[in-house]
Every structure is written in structure tokens, then in C-alpha cells.
Amino acid sequence: MSKTKTGKAFDIGLFRRVLAFTNPYKKTFYFVLFSAIALAGLSMLRPHFLGLIVDNALPEGNKTLLIELIIWMLIVLMGEVVFQLSFIYFANWLGQEVIRDIRVKLFEHMINFKKQYFDTSAVGRLVTRAVSDIETIASIFSQGLFMILSDLLKMLAVLLFMFYKSWQLTLLILTVLPFVFVATRIFQRKMKIAFEEVRTQVSNLNSFVQERLTGMKIVHIFNRERKEYEKFKDINDKHKIAWNKTVLYNSIFFPIAEMSISVTIGLLVWFGGLRVVESDTLSLGIIVAFIEYVRMLFAPLRQIADKFNSLQMGMVAANRVFGILDTEAYIDNSGTIQAQNLKGKITFDHVRFSYVKDEEVLKGISLQVQPGETIAIVGATGAGKSTVINLLTRFYDINSGQILIDDRNIKDYELKSLRQSIAVVLQDVFLFAESILYNITLHDDNITKEDVIQAAKSIGVHDFIMSLPNGYDYNVKERGAMLSSGQRQLIAFLRAYVCKPSILILDEATSSIDSYSEQLIQNATDKITKDRTSIIIAHRLATVKNADKIIVMDQGQIIEIGTHDNLLKNPDGYYTKLYQAQFESEEVNIEG
């Protein structure tokens, strides 16, 4: 998506793309168009009847004709009311249907992005695209397209009728019209650029507020309240400046439009009045009707400019939304094999990977895990331990080499079925602002509440859950704020347990919990890892002593492999040094 502000007043290609979403609602679309045409036709009749009243009914004192013309004016007025109501209601209805469809399509598109996309995209901006930008697209239909079309049709109908009534007066009025058209065109271009800047600043503001609210604990701990306040003021000022540009352009354009109407009416009264006095070619009724026609001709120009603002904002928002829809950030899912009843054999064959180009995180690692085997991966922070898990679950794709499960390349497996066969418990547990039951099942129809209760009893967390208000229906609030870190880990572990995975991954799953919770998880681990391939990533080496095999990593490479006892036999080994450093640290903590 281009980020440059070209000032191009209208992007017809983008407009056609938005209109394509109206295809399922063609009947409504055409009815709105019909209403716009009907309004244009009816609008020119009221001034005509008013002119007839002035010229025929009033001078002659013809009450019958006066009443007849007033009745016709009332009929026209009622017709305008009916069509205006239909026009406004169905134009807005169509807009809401369209943005509902776009929002669904956008959300479906985003949830299938690979993790790397979210690593580099601000959440606040994505929220802006999915919520406020899409809502703004509705204005294309409710305040933009159809309103502009209606106004243009009214202007065309009025011009044709004016030429029919008096071509001299019409030409006089048209001498002012080009000036208004030029002013409107300049206004449209300036507003295009201004609204692009407004949407950019809105995104920046949303992103900043979302991030600071999410990280409020850090703001408080490090006394950053004043600094963040000053930064927010700066971003907010830029937002205000962007909006003030639109206010400036409006404040210049609309007085010019008003002045143009006044000048045109003045010319009309001057020229038409002289013609009425000097000859019989014009009547007073025609001049009265033309005064109304002038207002009807110029008022839409002001409204078109105003509605064009709404159309421009909608088009800018659509451009941003389509920018995401056009983003191809998918993990290739061309695999056709269903990953069911996997034995759990895992092979990494000279795997290389980098998050950032030319900065390798894994440097050609090779390892093999046998079915039902429990292995542990240890190493310093940044060694590449969690990256191994990210690649196994295909959150990212490798640069070179291959990863096999049951001797088949993981790319041969259908992605959804592959991930269903692998359960992951992370250190940083994310819980939705829903019930405990929802956070365990995630609306999986194959997992019943009875299954969850039975699993909870098996690993010893049922009593803890039942001690909470409403038990399994207890709402944990945003990110599980109502639970401790240990309790959140237990819920995450239970979530993995009920899936009955072929492969279990614990990524630092016990690094931030108390001893009691750790014991519960250890007991559950013993049950769930039985006859299942398990991978445990841990800083605390005491938790991996019983692993069938320990893989030691450093700077993206595997430097040692063996059991706990075998690795300790090498006094100069990396694992031995890690273990001794951690053991001494724990002794110091105990003594302290």
C-alpha cells in the first residue's frame, strides 16, 4: 500500500473495489439509485409551482388555481419525504451490510497471518483498521456516493428546467458556476491530503494508547507517567493539527460558496428585474422560481464538497483496509496429509533460520526425537530454544534444511491438523476475558465440560477451580488478571492436557510459578508425557533431570546432547557450568 500523499482527488480503481462488495445487495443498491433519481425529478417541481402561483394565481385572484397549485406542491413535498426517507435508510443499511462483510473478511484474513507479521505490526494500528477505519468506509454509502449522485442529478434536472424556462437567465447564472467548480476541485484535492494525514495520526494515537494501557505496570514501576504524558500530548497535538487543516479548508471554501450564491442572486435580480420592467419577455414568477433554482443549484455544490469529505475519508480508510487485505503474509498451507494419530518422531535436519535477514538464529542444527521420548532443551537466553518450538509448530518457516514428523516433512501436513496434534504451554500465558471453561476448550465442540472436569481432577486442579466464584464459569477478565501467574499456568496446562496431543511442548512452563503449582504440573507432566513425545524448554535445570535426553544449545547451535548424569560427567562441559552456576545461585538465595 502506498504511503505517499499524491493529492489525487479520486481513485476509481479503489472505488470499484469497494463497490464490488455491494454485489450481494444489488436490489437495494438499485432502489437507492432510483430514489436518488426520483428526488432529482421532484425537486425541480416546487419552484415551478411557486412561479405559477406568483404569475397566475395571485395577480388574477384565482383561489381555485391557488388551492390546486398548493395541493400539487404538497403532493410533491410528500413524494420527496417518502423518497428521502427510503434513500437515507437504505443507503445507510447498504453501508452497514458492506462494512460487516469487509470486517469479517479482514478479520479472517488477519487471523491467518503468520506470526512474523504480528511481530512487525503495531496492534493499535491493526485495531484501527479493523474497527474505526472500516466504520468510516460506511460513510462512502451513507454520506458519500449516493448523496453526491443525488445532488448531481438534482443539479442536472434544475439546469435543464432552467434552460427550458429562460436560457438568458440560465447563461447568466452559469457565468459564476465555473469559479465555484474550480474552488470545489481545489478543495477536494486539499481535503484528500488532509484526511490521509488525519487517518495516520488517528492510527498513531490508537497505537500509543493501546500499548501504554497494556504496559501500564511498566509505566508505573519505572515512574514514566510524566514522560508518557508528555509524549501523548505531542501525539495528540499532531492529531489536532491534522484536523485543523480540514477545518481551515472548510472555513475558506464554504464562505466562498455562500458568497457565490449571493452574487448570483444579485445578478439575477438585477438582470431579470430590468427585463421585467423594460419588456414582457420575463415574468416575476420566473424570477422567483429562478431564485429558488439558484439555491438548489449552488447548495448541492456545497453539499457535494461536504459529502466528498465523507467520501474521501471513506476512500482513505478503504485504501488502508485493502492494504492489509492485499498483504500476503501466510504460512504456506499446501500440505494435504492429516496429522492424525502421530507417533511423534521428530527430526531436525540441518535447519537454518533467521527472524531478520542475514542474522541467523539457528545455524544448521540437527537432532532427532524418538516416539514417546521426553527431551529437554536448555541454554542461555537467546540460544534459540524457543525458536525450535516456533518452527516445529510452523509459526515461522525455515530458511533451509528440513523438519520431519514421523519421517514426513511438516510442510506435507495440513497446517490446522498439524497444530491440533501439538499442544504448547508457554511461559507467558494468555487468557481471554472469558470463563475458565472457555479458556480451556476455546469453543472446541469435541471437548465437553465433563472432559475438562475429569482432566482437572486427574492433574489435581479441580479443587482450585471450584474454589473460585462460579467455578468453571468464573470470568478471569482481560489476560487472566483475576488469577495469579501460577494459576494461569495451571489453566494453560489443563488446556493442553484436554487436547490429548501427540506432541507436548512446555516452553518455560514452570519458570514463574510457586513450588506447589510446579508440583501439580510435574505430576500432570508425568501422566501426559507417558507414551507421548514431549519437549521441555527450561532455565531451571532441576526440572529436566529426568528427561530421556537433554539438548544443550548456545548461539543457535547444539553443543551437547546426553542425559543429566552423563552431561555432568564432563567437568568442563557447558551443561555442567550451567548447572553449577544455577546450583550456587539457589544456595545463595536459600542462605539469604
Coordinates of C-alpha atoms in Angstrom, one line a residue:
M1 CA 0.0 0.0 0.0
S2 CA 1.4 3.4 -1.0
K3 CA 2.0 5.7 1.8
T4 CA 2.6 8.7 -0.3
K5 CA 0.1 11.5 -0.4
T6 CA -0.4 12.3 -4.0
G7 CA -3.4 14.6 -3.6
K8 CA -5.2 12.6 -6.3
A9 CA -8.9 13.6 -5.7
F10 CA -10.4 10.2 -6.6
D11 CA -9.1 6.7 -7.1
I12 CA -11.6 5.0 -9.5
G13 CA -9.9 1.6 -9.1
L14 CA -10.2 1.7 -5.4
F15 CA -13.8 2.9 -5.7
R16 CA -14.7 0.0 -8.0
R17 CA -13.2 -2.4 -5.5
V18 CA -15.4 -1.0 -2.7
L19 CA -18.5 -1.2 -5.0
A20 CA -17.8 -4.9 -5.6
F21 CA -18.9 -5.6 -2.0
T22 CA -22.4 -4.3 -2.9
N23 CA -22.9 -7.2 -5.4
P24 CA -24.9 -9.4 -2.9
Y25 CA -27.3 -6.4 -2.3
K26 CA -28.0 -5.3 -5.9
K27 CA -31.7 -4.8 -5.4
T28 CA -31.1 -2.4 -2.5
F29 CA -28.4 -0.7 -4.5
Y30 CA -30.6 0.0 -7.5
F31 CA -33.5 1.0 -5.3
V32 CA -31.3 3.7 -3.7
L33 CA -30.3 4.9 -7.2
F34 CA -34.0 5.0 -8.2
S35 CA -34.8 7.1 -5.1
A36 CA -32.0 9.5 -6.0
I37 CA -33.4 9.9 -9.5
A38 CA -37.0 10.4 -8.1
L39 CA -35.7 13.1 -5.7
A40 CA -34.0 14.9 -8.5
G41 CA -37.2 14.9 -10.6
L42 CA -39.4 16.0 -7.8
S43 CA -37.0 18.7 -6.5
M44 CA -37.5 21.0 -9.6
L45 CA -41.3 21.0 -9.4
R46 CA -41.8 23.0 -6.3
P47 CA -40.1 26.3 -7.6
H48 CA -42.1 25.8 -10.8
F49 CA -45.4 25.7 -9.0
L50 CA -44.3 28.6 -6.9
G51 CA -43.7 30.6 -10.1
L52 CA -47.1 29.7 -11.4
I53 CA -48.7 30.9 -8.2
V54 CA -46.9 34.3 -8.5
D55 CA -47.7 34.7 -12.2
N56 CA -51.2 33.3 -12.5
A57 CA -53.0 32.6 -9.2
L58 CA -52.1 35.7 -7.2
P59 CA -52.4 38.5 -9.8
E60 CA -55.8 37.2 -11.0
G61 CA -57.1 36.3 -7.5
N62 CA -57.9 32.8 -8.7
K63 CA -58.4 30.9 -5.5
T64 CA -59.3 27.7 -7.2
L65 CA -56.0 27.7 -9.1
L66 CA -54.1 28.8 -6.0
I67 CA -55.5 25.8 -4.0
E68 CA -54.9 23.4 -6.9
L69 CA -51.2 24.5 -7.1
I70 CA -50.7 24.4 -3.3
I71 CA -52.2 20.8 -3.4
W72 CA -49.7 19.9 -6.1
M73 CA -46.9 21.4 -4.1
L74 CA -48.0 19.3 -1.1
I75 CA -48.1 16.1 -3.2
V76 CA -44.6 16.8 -4.5
L77 CA -43.4 17.5 -0.9
M78 CA -44.9 14.3 0.4
G79 CA -43.2 12.4 -2.5
E80 CA -39.9 14.0 -1.6
V81 CA -40.4 13.0 2.1
V82 CA -41.1 9.3 1.2
F83 CA -38.2 9.0 -1.2
Q84 CA -35.8 10.9 1.1
L85 CA -36.7 8.5 3.9
S86 CA -36.2 5.5 1.7
F87 CA -33.0 7.0 0.3
I88 CA -31.4 7.7 3.7
Y89 CA -32.5 4.4 5.3
F90 CA -31.4 2.0 2.6
A91 CA -28.2 3.9 1.8
N92 CA -27.2 3.5 5.5
W93 CA -28.4 -0.1 5.6
L94 CA -26.3 -0.9 2.5
G95 CA -23.3 0.7 4.1
Q96 CA -23.6 -1.3 7.2
E97 CA -24.0 -4.5 5.3
V98 CA -20.9 -3.8 3.2
I99 CA -18.7 -3.0 6.2
R100 CA -19.9 -6.1 8.1
D101 CA -18.8 -8.2 5.1
I102 CA -15.4 -6.3 4.8
R103 CA -14.8 -6.6 8.6
V104 CA -15.5 -10.3 8.6
K105 CA -13.2 -10.8 5.6
L106 CA -10.5 -8.6 7.2
F107 CA -10.6 -10.5 10.5
E108 CA -10.5 -13.8 8.7
H109 CA -7.5 -12.6 6.7
M110 CA -5.6 -11.3 9.8
I111 CA -6.1 -14.4 12.0
N112 CA -4.4 -16.5 9.3
F113 CA -1.3 -14.3 9.1
K114 CA 1.9 -15.9 10.2
K115 CA 3.3 -14.8 13.5
Q116 CA 6.1 -12.8 11.9
Y117 CA 3.5 -10.3 10.5
F118 CA 2.4 -9.5 14.1
D119 CA 6.0 -9.2 15.2
T120 CA 6.4 -6.2 13.0
S121 CA 2.9 -4.7 13.0
A122 CA 1.6 -2.4 15.8
V123 CA -1.5 -3.9 17.4
G124 CA -3.1 -0.5 17.8
R125 CA -2.9 0.2 14.1
L126 CA -4.5 -3.2 13.3
V127 CA -7.3 -2.4 15.7
T128 CA -7.8 0.9 14.0
R129 CA -8.0 -0.8 10.6
A130 CA -10.5 -3.4 11.8
V131 CA -12.7 -1.1 13.8
S132 CA -12.7 2.7 13.1
D133 CA -11.4 2.5 9.5
I134 CA -14.0 0.0 8.5
E135 CA -16.7 2.1 10.2
T136 CA -15.5 5.0 8.1
I137 CA -16.0 3.1 4.9
A138 CA -19.7 3.0 5.6
S139 CA -19.8 6.8 5.0
I140 CA -19.0 6.1 1.3
F141 CA -22.6 4.9 1.0
S142 CA -24.4 6.7 3.8
Q143 CA -22.9 10.2 3.3
G144 CA -20.8 10.0 0.1
L145 CA -21.6 8.1 -3.1
F146 CA -25.4 8.3 -3.1
M147 CA -25.6 11.7 -1.6
I148 CA -23.3 13.1 -4.3
L149 CA -25.1 11.3 -7.0
S150 CA -28.4 12.6 -5.7
D151 CA -27.1 16.2 -5.7
L152 CA -25.6 15.9 -9.2
L153 CA -28.9 14.6 -10.5
K154 CA -30.7 17.5 -8.8
M155 CA -28.3 20.0 -10.4
L156 CA -28.8 18.4 -13.8
A157 CA -32.6 18.4 -13.6
V158 CA -32.6 22.0 -12.3
L159 CA -30.3 23.2 -15.2
L160 CA -32.4 21.5 -17.8
F161 CA -35.6 23.0 -16.4
M162 CA -33.9 26.5 -16.1
F163 CA -32.9 26.4 -19.8
Y164 CA -36.5 25.5 -20.7
K165 CA -37.8 28.4 -18.7
S166 CA -35.2 31.1 -19.7
W167 CA -32.0 30.4 -21.4
Q168 CA -30.8 34.0 -20.9
L169 CA -31.1 33.8 -17.1
T170 CA -29.5 30.3 -17.1
L171 CA -26.5 31.6 -19.1
L172 CA -26.1 34.5 -16.6
I173 CA -26.1 32.0 -13.7
L174 CA -23.6 29.8 -15.5
T175 CA -21.0 32.6 -15.7
V176 CA -20.4 32.2 -11.9
L177 CA -20.6 28.4 -11.9
P178 CA -17.0 27.7 -13.3
F179 CA -15.5 29.7 -10.5
V180 CA -17.3 27.6 -7.9
F181 CA -16.3 24.4 -9.8
V182 CA -12.6 25.4 -9.7
A183 CA -12.8 26.2 -6.0
T184 CA -14.6 22.9 -5.3
R185 CA -11.9 21.0 -7.2
I186 CA -9.1 22.6 -5.3
F187 CA -10.9 22.0 -2.0
Q188 CA -11.3 18.3 -2.9
R189 CA -7.6 17.8 -3.5
K190 CA -6.6 19.6 -0.3
M191 CA -9.1 17.6 1.7
K192 CA -7.8 14.3 0.2
I193 CA -4.3 15.1 1.6
A194 CA -5.6 16.4 4.9
F195 CA -7.7 13.3 5.5
E196 CA -4.8 11.0 4.8
E197 CA -2.9 12.8 7.5
V198 CA -5.8 12.6 9.9
R199 CA -6.1 8.8 9.5
T200 CA -2.4 8.4 10.0
Q201 CA -2.5 10.4 13.2
V202 CA -5.6 8.5 14.4
S203 CA -3.6 5.3 13.9
N204 CA -0.6 6.7 15.8
L205 CA -2.9 7.8 18.7
N206 CA -4.7 4.5 18.9
S207 CA -1.4 2.5 18.8
F208 CA 0.2 4.7 21.5
V209 CA -2.8 4.5 23.9
Q210 CA -3.3 0.7 23.4
E211 CA 0.4 0.0 24.1
R212 CA 0.6 2.2 27.2
L213 CA -2.6 0.8 28.7
T214 CA -1.3 -2.7 28.1
G215 CA 2.1 -1.9 29.6
M216 CA 0.8 0.3 32.5
K217 CA 2.6 -1.7 35.1
I218 CA 5.9 -0.9 33.5
V219 CA 5.0 2.8 33.3
H220 CA 4.3 2.8 37.0
I221 CA 7.3 0.7 38.1
F222 CA 9.8 3.0 36.3
N223 CA 8.0 6.3 37.1
R224 CA 7.4 7.1 33.4
E225 CA 4.0 8.7 34.0
R226 CA 5.2 12.2 33.2
K227 CA 7.3 11.2 30.2
E228 CA 4.5 9.2 28.7
Y229 CA 2.1 12.1 29.4
E230 CA 4.3 14.5 27.5
K231 CA 4.7 12.0 24.7
F232 CA 0.9 11.6 24.5
K233 CA 0.5 15.4 24.4
D234 CA 2.9 15.6 21.4
I235 CA 1.0 12.8 19.5
N236 CA -2.3 14.4 20.4
D237 CA -1.1 17.8 19.2
K238 CA -0.2 16.3 15.8
H239 CA -3.7 14.8 15.6
K240 CA -5.2 18.2 16.4
I241 CA -3.0 19.9 13.8
A242 CA -4.1 17.4 11.1
W243 CA -7.7 18.0 11.9
N244 CA -7.2 21.8 12.0
K245 CA -6.1 21.6 8.4
T246 CA -9.5 20.2 7.4
V247 CA -11.2 23.0 9.5
L248 CA -9.1 25.6 7.7
Y249 CA -10.1 24.3 4.2
N250 CA -13.7 24.2 5.2
S251 CA -13.6 27.7 6.7
I252 CA -12.2 29.0 3.4
F253 CA -14.4 27.1 1.0
F254 CA -17.9 27.4 2.4
P255 CA -17.9 31.2 2.7
I256 CA -16.7 31.3 -0.9
A257 CA -19.7 29.1 -1.8
E258 CA -22.1 31.3 0.1
M259 CA -20.7 34.5 -1.5
S260 CA -21.1 32.9 -4.9
I261 CA -24.8 32.2 -4.2
S262 CA -25.4 35.8 -3.1
V263 CA -23.5 37.3 -6.1
T264 CA -25.5 35.1 -8.5
I265 CA -28.9 36.0 -6.9
G266 CA -27.9 39.7 -7.1
L267 CA -27.1 39.4 -10.8
L268 CA -30.3 37.5 -11.3
V269 CA -32.4 40.2 -9.6
W270 CA -30.6 43.0 -11.4
F271 CA -30.8 41.5 -14.9
G272 CA -34.2 39.8 -14.5
G273 CA -35.7 42.9 -12.9
L274 CA -34.6 45.1 -15.7
R275 CA -36.1 42.7 -18.2
V276 CA -39.4 42.6 -16.3
V277 CA -39.5 46.4 -16.2
E278 CA -38.4 47.0 -19.8
S279 CA -40.2 44.1 -21.6
D280 CA -42.6 41.3 -21.2
T281 CA -40.1 38.5 -22.0
L282 CA -39.7 37.6 -18.3
S283 CA -42.3 37.4 -15.5
L284 CA -41.9 38.0 -11.8
G285 CA -42.8 34.3 -11.2
I286 CA -39.9 33.2 -13.3
I287 CA -37.5 35.4 -11.3
V288 CA -38.9 34.0 -8.0
A289 CA -38.6 30.4 -9.4
F290 CA -35.0 31.1 -10.6
I291 CA -34.0 32.4 -7.2
E292 CA -35.1 29.1 -5.8
Y293 CA -33.3 27.3 -8.6
V294 CA -30.1 29.2 -7.9
R295 CA -30.2 28.0 -4.3
M296 CA -31.0 24.4 -5.5
L297 CA -28.1 24.6 -8.0
F298 CA -25.4 26.0 -5.7
A299 CA -26.5 24.3 -2.4
P300 CA -25.7 20.9 -3.8
L301 CA -22.2 22.1 -4.7
R302 CA -21.6 22.9 -1.1
Q303 CA -23.1 19.6 -0.1
I304 CA -21.1 17.8 -2.7
A305 CA -18.0 19.2 -1.3
D306 CA -19.1 18.3 2.2
K307 CA -20.1 14.8 1.2
F308 CA -16.9 14.5 -0.8
N309 CA -15.2 14.9 2.5
S310 CA -17.0 11.9 3.8
L311 CA -16.3 10.0 0.6
Q312 CA -12.6 10.9 0.8
M313 CA -12.4 9.7 4.4
G314 CA -14.1 6.5 3.4
M315 CA -11.8 6.0 0.5
V316 CA -8.7 6.7 2.6
A317 CA -9.9 4.2 5.2
A318 CA -10.7 1.7 2.4
N319 CA -7.2 2.1 1.0
R320 CA -5.7 1.3 4.4
V321 CA -8.0 -1.7 4.9
F322 CA -7.3 -3.1 1.4
G323 CA -3.7 -2.6 2.1
I324 CA -4.0 -5.3 4.8
L325 CA -6.3 -7.5 2.6
D326 CA -3.6 -7.3 -0.1
T327 CA -0.9 -8.4 2.3
E328 CA 0.3 -11.9 1.6
A329 CA 1.7 -13.0 5.0
Y330 CA 0.6 -16.6 5.1
I331 CA 2.4 -19.7 6.1
D332 CA 2.2 -22.0 3.0
N333 CA -0.6 -24.5 3.6
S334 CA -0.3 -26.7 0.6
G335 CA 0.0 -29.9 2.7
T336 CA -2.7 -32.5 2.3
I337 CA -1.8 -35.1 4.9
Q338 CA -4.0 -35.1 8.0
A339 CA -1.7 -35.2 11.1
Q340 CA -3.8 -37.8 13.0
N341 CA -2.5 -40.4 15.4
L342 CA 1.1 -39.2 15.0
K343 CA 3.7 -41.4 16.6
G344 CA 5.7 -38.3 17.5
K345 CA 9.1 -39.0 15.8
I346 CA 10.7 -35.6 15.2
T347 CA 13.8 -34.9 13.1
F348 CA 15.6 -31.6 12.5
D349 CA 17.9 -31.9 9.6
H350 CA 20.5 -29.1 9.2
V351 CA 17.9 -26.5 9.9
R352 CA 18.8 -22.8 9.5
F353 CA 16.5 -19.9 10.4
S354 CA 16.6 -16.2 10.9
Y355 CA 13.9 -13.7 12.0
V356 CA 15.8 -10.9 10.4
K357 CA 17.6 -11.4 7.1
D358 CA 21.3 -12.3 7.4
E359 CA 21.0 -12.7 11.2
E360 CA 20.8 -16.4 11.7
V361 CA 19.2 -17.6 15.0
L362 CA 19.6 -21.3 14.2
K363 CA 22.8 -22.3 12.4
G364 CA 22.2 -25.7 10.8
I365 CA 21.0 -27.7 13.8
S366 CA 20.2 -31.4 13.6
L367 CA 18.5 -33.5 16.2
Q368 CA 16.2 -36.5 16.5
V369 CA 13.4 -37.3 19.0
Q370 CA 12.1 -40.8 19.1
P371 CA 8.3 -41.5 19.6
G372 CA 7.3 -41.3 23.3
E373 CA 10.7 -39.8 24.2
T374 CA 10.9 -36.8 26.6
I375 CA 13.7 -34.4 25.7
A376 CA 14.8 -31.1 27.3
I377 CA 16.3 -28.1 25.6
V378 CA 18.5 -25.9 27.8
G379 CA 20.8 -23.0 27.2
A380 CA 21.2 -19.3 27.9
T381 CA 18.7 -16.7 26.8
G382 CA 18.9 -16.2 23.1
A383 CA 20.4 -19.6 22.4
G384 CA 17.5 -20.5 20.1
K385 CA 15.5 -22.8 22.3
S386 CA 12.1 -21.2 21.8
T387 CA 12.8 -20.8 18.1
V388 CA 12.9 -24.6 17.8
I389 CA 9.3 -24.7 19.1
N390 CA 8.2 -21.9 16.8
L391 CA 9.5 -23.8 13.8
L392 CA 8.0 -27.1 14.9
T393 CA 4.5 -25.5 15.2
R394 CA 5.1 -23.7 11.9
F395 CA 4.7 -20.2 13.3
Y396 CA 7.6 -19.5 11.0
D397 CA 9.1 -21.3 8.1
I398 CA 12.8 -22.3 8.0
N399 CA 15.4 -20.8 5.6
S400 CA 16.9 -24.2 4.7
G401 CA 17.1 -27.8 5.8
Q402 CA 14.0 -29.7 6.7
I403 CA 11.9 -30.7 9.7
L404 CA 10.2 -34.1 9.7
I405 CA 7.5 -35.6 11.9
D406 CA 7.1 -39.3 11.5
D407 CA 9.6 -39.1 8.7
R408 CA 7.4 -36.7 6.7
N409 CA 8.2 -33.1 6.0
I410 CA 6.0 -30.9 8.2
K411 CA 5.0 -28.9 5.1
D412 CA 3.3 -32.0 3.8
Y413 CA 0.8 -31.9 6.7
E414 CA -2.3 -29.8 6.5
L415 CA -1.5 -26.8 8.9
K416 CA -4.6 -26.9 11.1
S417 CA -4.3 -30.7 11.7
L418 CA -0.6 -30.3 12.4
R419 CA -1.2 -27.7 15.1
Q420 CA -4.1 -29.7 16.6
S421 CA -1.6 -32.6 17.2
I422 CA 0.8 -30.3 19.1
A423 CA 0.0 -28.8 22.4
V424 CA 2.1 -25.9 23.7
V425 CA 2.3 -24.4 27.2
L426 CA 4.1 -21.0 27.2
Q427 CA 5.7 -19.1 30.0
D428 CA 3.6 -16.0 29.3
V429 CA 0.1 -17.5 29.4
F430 CA -2.5 -15.6 27.6
L431 CA -6.1 -15.9 28.8
F432 CA -9.2 -14.3 27.2
A433 CA -11.6 -12.2 29.2
E434 CA -14.0 -15.2 29.3
S435 CA -14.8 -18.1 31.6
I436 CA -12.2 -20.6 32.7
L437 CA -14.1 -23.3 30.7
Y438 CA -13.9 -21.2 27.5
N439 CA -10.1 -20.6 28.1
I440 CA -9.6 -24.4 28.4
T441 CA -11.8 -25.6 25.5
L442 CA -11.6 -22.4 23.3
H443 CA -15.1 -23.5 22.0
D444 CA -13.8 -26.8 20.7
D445 CA -17.0 -28.8 20.3
N446 CA -15.1 -32.1 20.7
I447 CA -14.2 -31.2 24.3
T448 CA -17.1 -31.3 26.8
K449 CA -17.3 -29.8 30.2
E450 CA -17.2 -33.4 31.7
D451 CA -13.9 -34.0 29.8
V452 CA -12.5 -30.8 31.3
I453 CA -13.6 -31.7 34.9
Q454 CA -12.2 -35.2 34.5
A455 CA -8.9 -33.8 33.3
A456 CA -8.8 -31.3 36.0
K457 CA -9.3 -34.0 38.6
S458 CA -6.5 -36.1 37.0
I459 CA -3.9 -33.4 37.4
G460 CA -5.2 -32.1 40.8
V461 CA -6.6 -28.6 39.8
H462 CA -10.3 -29.3 40.1
D463 CA -10.4 -28.2 43.7
F464 CA -8.6 -24.9 42.9
I465 CA -11.1 -24.1 40.1
M466 CA -14.1 -25.0 42.2
S467 CA -12.9 -22.6 45.0
L468 CA -13.4 -19.7 42.6
P469 CA -16.8 -18.0 42.3
N470 CA -18.9 -19.8 39.7
G471 CA -16.2 -22.5 39.4
Y472 CA -15.6 -23.3 35.7
D473 CA -17.8 -20.4 34.7
Y474 CA -15.6 -17.8 36.5
N475 CA -14.6 -14.9 34.3
V476 CA -10.8 -14.4 34.5
K477 CA -11.1 -10.9 33.0
E478 CA -8.6 -9.5 30.5
R479 CA -5.4 -11.6 30.1
G480 CA -6.5 -13.6 33.2
A481 CA -5.9 -10.6 35.6
M482 CA -8.1 -12.3 38.3
L483 CA -5.7 -15.2 38.6
S484 CA -2.1 -15.5 39.9
S485 CA 0.7 -16.4 37.5
G486 CA 0.8 -19.9 38.9
Q487 CA -3.0 -20.3 38.5
R488 CA -2.8 -19.1 34.9
Q489 CA -0.1 -21.7 34.2
L490 CA -2.3 -24.4 35.6
I491 CA -5.2 -23.3 33.3
A492 CA -2.8 -23.3 30.4
F493 CA -1.5 -26.8 31.3
L494 CA -5.1 -28.1 31.6
R495 CA -5.8 -26.5 28.2
A496 CA -3.0 -28.5 26.7
Y497 CA -3.9 -31.7 28.6
V498 CA -7.5 -31.9 27.4
C499 CA -6.4 -31.7 23.7
K500 CA -4.7 -35.1 24.1
P501 CA -1.9 -34.1 21.8
S502 CA 0.6 -36.4 20.0
I503 CA 3.4 -34.0 20.9
L504 CA 3.6 -31.9 24.1
I505 CA 5.7 -28.8 24.4
L506 CA 6.4 -27.0 27.7
D507 CA 8.2 -23.7 26.9
E508 CA 9.5 -22.4 30.3
A509 CA 6.1 -23.5 31.7
T510 CA 7.3 -23.7 35.3
S511 CA 9.7 -20.7 35.4
S512 CA 7.4 -18.3 37.2
I513 CA 5.2 -20.4 39.5
D514 CA 5.4 -21.5 43.1
S515 CA 6.6 -24.9 44.3
Y516 CA 3.1 -26.2 44.9
S517 CA 1.9 -25.3 41.4
E518 CA 5.1 -26.7 40.0
Q519 CA 4.5 -30.0 41.8
L520 CA 1.0 -30.2 40.4
I521 CA 2.3 -29.6 36.9
Q522 CA 5.1 -32.1 37.4
N523 CA 2.6 -34.7 38.4
A524 CA 0.4 -33.9 35.3
T525 CA 3.5 -33.9 33.1
D526 CA 4.3 -37.5 34.2
K527 CA 0.8 -38.5 33.1
I528 CA 0.5 -36.7 29.9
T529 CA 4.0 -37.4 28.7
K530 CA 3.5 -41.1 29.1
D531 CA 3.7 -42.7 25.6
R532 CA 3.8 -39.2 24.1
T533 CA 6.7 -37.2 22.6
S534 CA 7.5 -34.3 24.9
I535 CA 9.8 -31.3 24.6
I536 CA 10.6 -29.3 27.7
I537 CA 12.4 -26.0 27.5
A538 CA 13.6 -24.8 30.9
H539 CA 16.0 -22.4 32.6
R540 CA 15.7 -24.3 35.8
L541 CA 17.7 -27.4 35.2
A542 CA 16.2 -29.2 38.3
T543 CA 13.0 -29.6 36.3
V544 CA 14.7 -31.6 33.4
K545 CA 16.8 -34.1 35.4
N546 CA 14.6 -37.0 34.4
A547 CA 14.4 -36.2 30.7
D548 CA 15.4 -39.1 28.4
K549 CA 17.7 -36.7 26.6
I550 CA 19.0 -33.1 27.2
I551 CA 20.0 -30.9 24.3
V552 CA 22.3 -28.1 25.2
M553 CA 22.2 -25.0 22.9
D554 CA 24.4 -22.0 22.6
Q555 CA 24.2 -19.2 20.0
G556 CA 21.9 -21.1 17.7
Q557 CA 23.9 -24.4 17.7
I558 CA 23.6 -27.7 19.6
I559 CA 26.8 -28.2 21.5
E560 CA 26.0 -31.1 23.8
I561 CA 23.5 -34.0 23.9
G562 CA 23.0 -36.5 26.7
T563 CA 21.3 -37.5 29.9
H564 CA 21.6 -35.3 33.0
D565 CA 24.1 -37.7 34.6
N566 CA 26.1 -38.2 31.5
L567 CA 26.4 -34.5 30.8
L568 CA 27.6 -33.8 34.4
K569 CA 30.4 -36.3 33.9
N570 CA 32.2 -33.7 31.8
P571 CA 33.5 -31.2 34.3
D572 CA 34.4 -28.7 31.5
G573 CA 31.1 -29.1 29.7
Y574 CA 28.7 -26.2 29.0
Y575 CA 25.8 -28.0 30.8
T576 CA 28.0 -28.7 33.9
K577 CA 28.8 -25.0 34.1
L578 CA 25.2 -24.0 33.7
Y579 CA 24.2 -26.5 36.4
Q580 CA 26.9 -25.4 38.8
A581 CA 26.1 -21.7 38.3
Q582 CA 22.4 -22.3 38.9
F583 CA 23.0 -24.6 41.9
E584 CA 25.3 -21.9 43.5
S585 CA 22.7 -19.2 42.8
E586 CA 20.0 -21.3 44.5
E587 CA 22.3 -21.9 47.5
V588 CA 22.9 -18.1 47.9
N589 CA 19.1 -17.5 47.7
I590 CA 18.5 -20.1 50.4
E591 CA 21.2 -18.6 52.6
G592 CA 19.9 -15.1 52.0

